[in-house]
């Protein structure tokens, strides 16, 4: 059974950067479509970015040009590089892996953007 563990969140000033990691264990990351979502308190979880098993990437409009999703097969890890962070990016960021009937989530990592 695949397991996902996110890390890399923290407190950053507006305009700063963070790199989130999603480490996949129990399987091989490259067979999954991996997506990042975020959720602020009292709000719905929202799609942020995805990288497919075929290495296609996609982003929600609000992060295009600021965030980059990537995969390191040797480390079995998907990254989300977040640049020029804004207060509205504040949320818990979670990664999601989908393959066939599998739909697995990590525990999330908190990102807070504040001056």
PDB file of N, CA, C and O in Angstrom, residues 12-15 38 40 66 84-91 93 111-115:
ATOM      1  N   UNK A  12       6.802  31.850   6.221  1.00  0.00           N
ATOM      2  CA  UNK A  12       7.619  32.603   5.281  1.00  0.00           C
ATOM      3  C   UNK A  12       6.972  33.962   5.046  1.00  0.00           C
ATOM      4  O   UNK A  12       5.748  34.101   5.124  1.00  0.00           O
ATOM      5  N   UNK A  13       7.791  34.972   4.770  1.00  0.00           N
ATOM      6  CA  UNK A  13       7.273  36.301   4.471  1.00  0.00           C
ATOM      7  C   UNK A  13       6.723  36.367   3.050  1.00  0.00           C
ATOM      8  O   UNK A  13       7.146  35.606   2.179  1.00  0.00           O
ATOM      9  N   UNK A  14       5.778  37.274   2.789  1.00  0.00           N
ATOM     10  CA  UNK A  14       5.331  37.471   1.407  1.00  0.00           C
ATOM     11  C   UNK A  14       6.509  37.723   0.479  1.00  0.00           C
ATOM     12  O   UNK A  14       7.436  38.466   0.818  1.00  0.00           O
ATOM     13  N   UNK A  15       6.469  37.094  -0.681  1.00  0.00           N
ATOM     14  CA  UNK A  15       7.564  37.170  -1.633  1.00  0.00           C
ATOM     15  C   UNK A  15       8.621  36.107  -1.453  1.00  0.00           C
ATOM     16  O   UNK A  15       9.497  35.963  -2.317  1.00  0.00           O
ATOM     17  N   UNK A  38      -4.354  22.295  -1.651  1.00  0.00           N
ATOM     18  CA  UNK A  38      -4.267  23.020  -0.396  1.00  0.00           C
ATOM     19  C   UNK A  38      -5.659  23.306   0.148  1.00  0.00           C
ATOM     20  O   UNK A  38      -6.651  23.322  -0.587  1.00  0.00           O
ATOM     21  N   UNK A  40      -7.463  25.826   3.263  1.00  0.00           N
ATOM     22  CA  UNK A  40      -7.457  26.777   4.353  1.00  0.00           C
ATOM     23  C   UNK A  40      -8.616  26.460   5.294  1.00  0.00           C
ATOM     24  O   UNK A  40      -9.610  25.848   4.886  1.00  0.00           O
ATOM     25  N   UNK A  66       4.574  30.921 -10.677  1.00  0.00           N
ATOM     26  CA  UNK A  66       5.153  31.011  -9.338  1.00  0.00           C
ATOM     27  C   UNK A  66       5.550  29.649  -8.778  1.00  0.00           C
ATOM     28  O   UNK A  66       6.549  29.543  -8.074  1.00  0.00           O
ATOM     29  N   UNK A  84       7.648  33.484  -4.775  1.00  0.00           N
ATOM     30  CA  UNK A  84       6.811  34.676  -4.694  1.00  0.00           C
ATOM     31  C   UNK A  84       5.513  34.386  -3.949  1.00  0.00           C
ATOM     32  O   UNK A  84       4.416  34.690  -4.413  1.00  0.00           O
ATOM     33  N   UNK A  85       5.657  33.816  -2.768  1.00  0.00           N
ATOM     34  CA  UNK A  85       4.486  33.419  -1.992  1.00  0.00           C
ATOM     35  C   UNK A  85       3.677  34.624  -1.547  1.00  0.00           C
ATOM     36  O   UNK A  85       4.230  35.687  -1.254  1.00  0.00           O
ATOM     37  N   UNK A  86       2.369  34.427  -1.499  1.00  0.00           N
ATOM     38  CA  UNK A  86       1.415  35.458  -1.126  1.00  0.00           C
ATOM     39  C   UNK A  86       0.632  35.005   0.101  1.00  0.00           C
ATOM     40  O   UNK A  86       0.481  33.809   0.333  1.00  0.00           O
ATOM     41  N   UNK A  87       0.104  35.950   0.887  1.00  0.00           N
ATOM     42  CA  UNK A  87      -0.690  35.541   2.056  1.00  0.00           C
ATOM     43  C   UNK A  87      -1.831  34.589   1.705  1.00  0.00           C
ATOM     44  O   UNK A  87      -2.148  33.708   2.512  1.00  0.00           O
ATOM     45  N   UNK A  88      -2.434  34.738   0.544  1.00  0.00           N
ATOM     46  CA  UNK A  88      -3.526  33.862   0.156  1.00  0.00           C
ATOM     47  C   UNK A  88      -3.081  32.433  -0.147  1.00  0.00           C
ATOM     48  O   UNK A  88      -3.924  31.552  -0.334  1.00  0.00           O
ATOM     49  N   UNK A  89      -1.767  32.182  -0.199  1.00  0.00           N
ATOM     50  CA  UNK A  89      -1.263  30.824  -0.331  1.00  0.00           C
ATOM     51  C   UNK A  89      -1.278  30.065   0.995  1.00  0.00           C
ATOM     52  O   UNK A  89      -1.014  28.857   1.010  1.00  0.00           O
ATOM     53  N   UNK A  90      -1.552  30.750   2.097  1.00  0.00           N
ATOM     54  CA  UNK A  90      -1.561  30.118   3.408  1.00  0.00           C
ATOM     55  C   UNK A  90      -2.605  29.010   3.455  1.00  0.00           C
ATOM     56  O   UNK A  90      -3.786  29.240   3.197  1.00  0.00           O
ATOM     57  N   UNK A  91      -2.171  27.803   3.796  1.00  0.00           N
ATOM     58  CA  UNK A  91      -3.055  26.641   3.814  1.00  0.00           C
ATOM     59  C   UNK A  91      -2.253  25.423   4.231  1.00  0.00           C
ATOM     60  O   UNK A  91      -1.025  25.466   4.314  1.00  0.00           O
ATOM     61  N   UNK A  93      -1.015  22.038   2.830  1.00  0.00           N
ATOM     62  CA  UNK A  93      -0.751  21.466   1.520  1.00  0.00           C
ATOM     63  C   UNK A  93      -0.607  19.960   1.650  1.00  0.00           C
ATOM     64  O   UNK A  93       0.177  19.470   2.468  1.00  0.00           O
ATOM     65  N   UNK A 111       1.656  25.622   5.437  1.00  0.00           N
ATOM     66  CA  UNK A 111       2.355  26.756   4.853  1.00  0.00           C
ATOM     67  C   UNK A 111       1.673  28.026   5.339  1.00  0.00           C
ATOM     68  O   UNK A 111       0.466  28.190   5.153  1.00  0.00           O
ATOM     69  N   UNK A 112       2.436  28.908   5.960  1.00  0.00           N
ATOM     70  CA  UNK A 112       1.914  30.179   6.433  1.00  0.00           C
ATOM     71  C   UNK A 112       2.744  31.302   5.832  1.00  0.00           C
ATOM     72  O   UNK A 112       3.964  31.332   6.004  1.00  0.00           O
ATOM     73  N   UNK A 113       2.079  32.210   5.133  1.00  0.00           N
ATOM     74  CA  UNK A 113       2.732  33.351   4.493  1.00  0.00           C
ATOM     75  C   UNK A 113       2.240  34.600   5.202  1.00  0.00           C
ATOM     76  O   UNK A 113       1.063  34.967   5.086  1.00  0.00           O
ATOM     77  N   UNK A 114       3.125  35.244   5.935  1.00  0.00           N
ATOM     78  CA  UNK A 114       2.734  36.377   6.757  1.00  0.00           C
ATOM     79  C   UNK A 114       3.939  37.251   7.036  1.00  0.00           C
ATOM     80  O   UNK A 114       5.060  36.762   7.184  1.00  0.00           O
ATOM     81  N   UNK A 115       3.704  38.551   7.116  1.00  0.00           N
ATOM     82  CA  UNK A 115       4.737  39.489   7.498  1.00  0.00           C
ATOM     83  C   UNK A 115       4.680  39.815   8.982  1.00  0.00           C
ATOM     84  O   UNK A 115       5.515  40.550   9.493  1.00  0.00           O
TER      85      UNK A 115
END
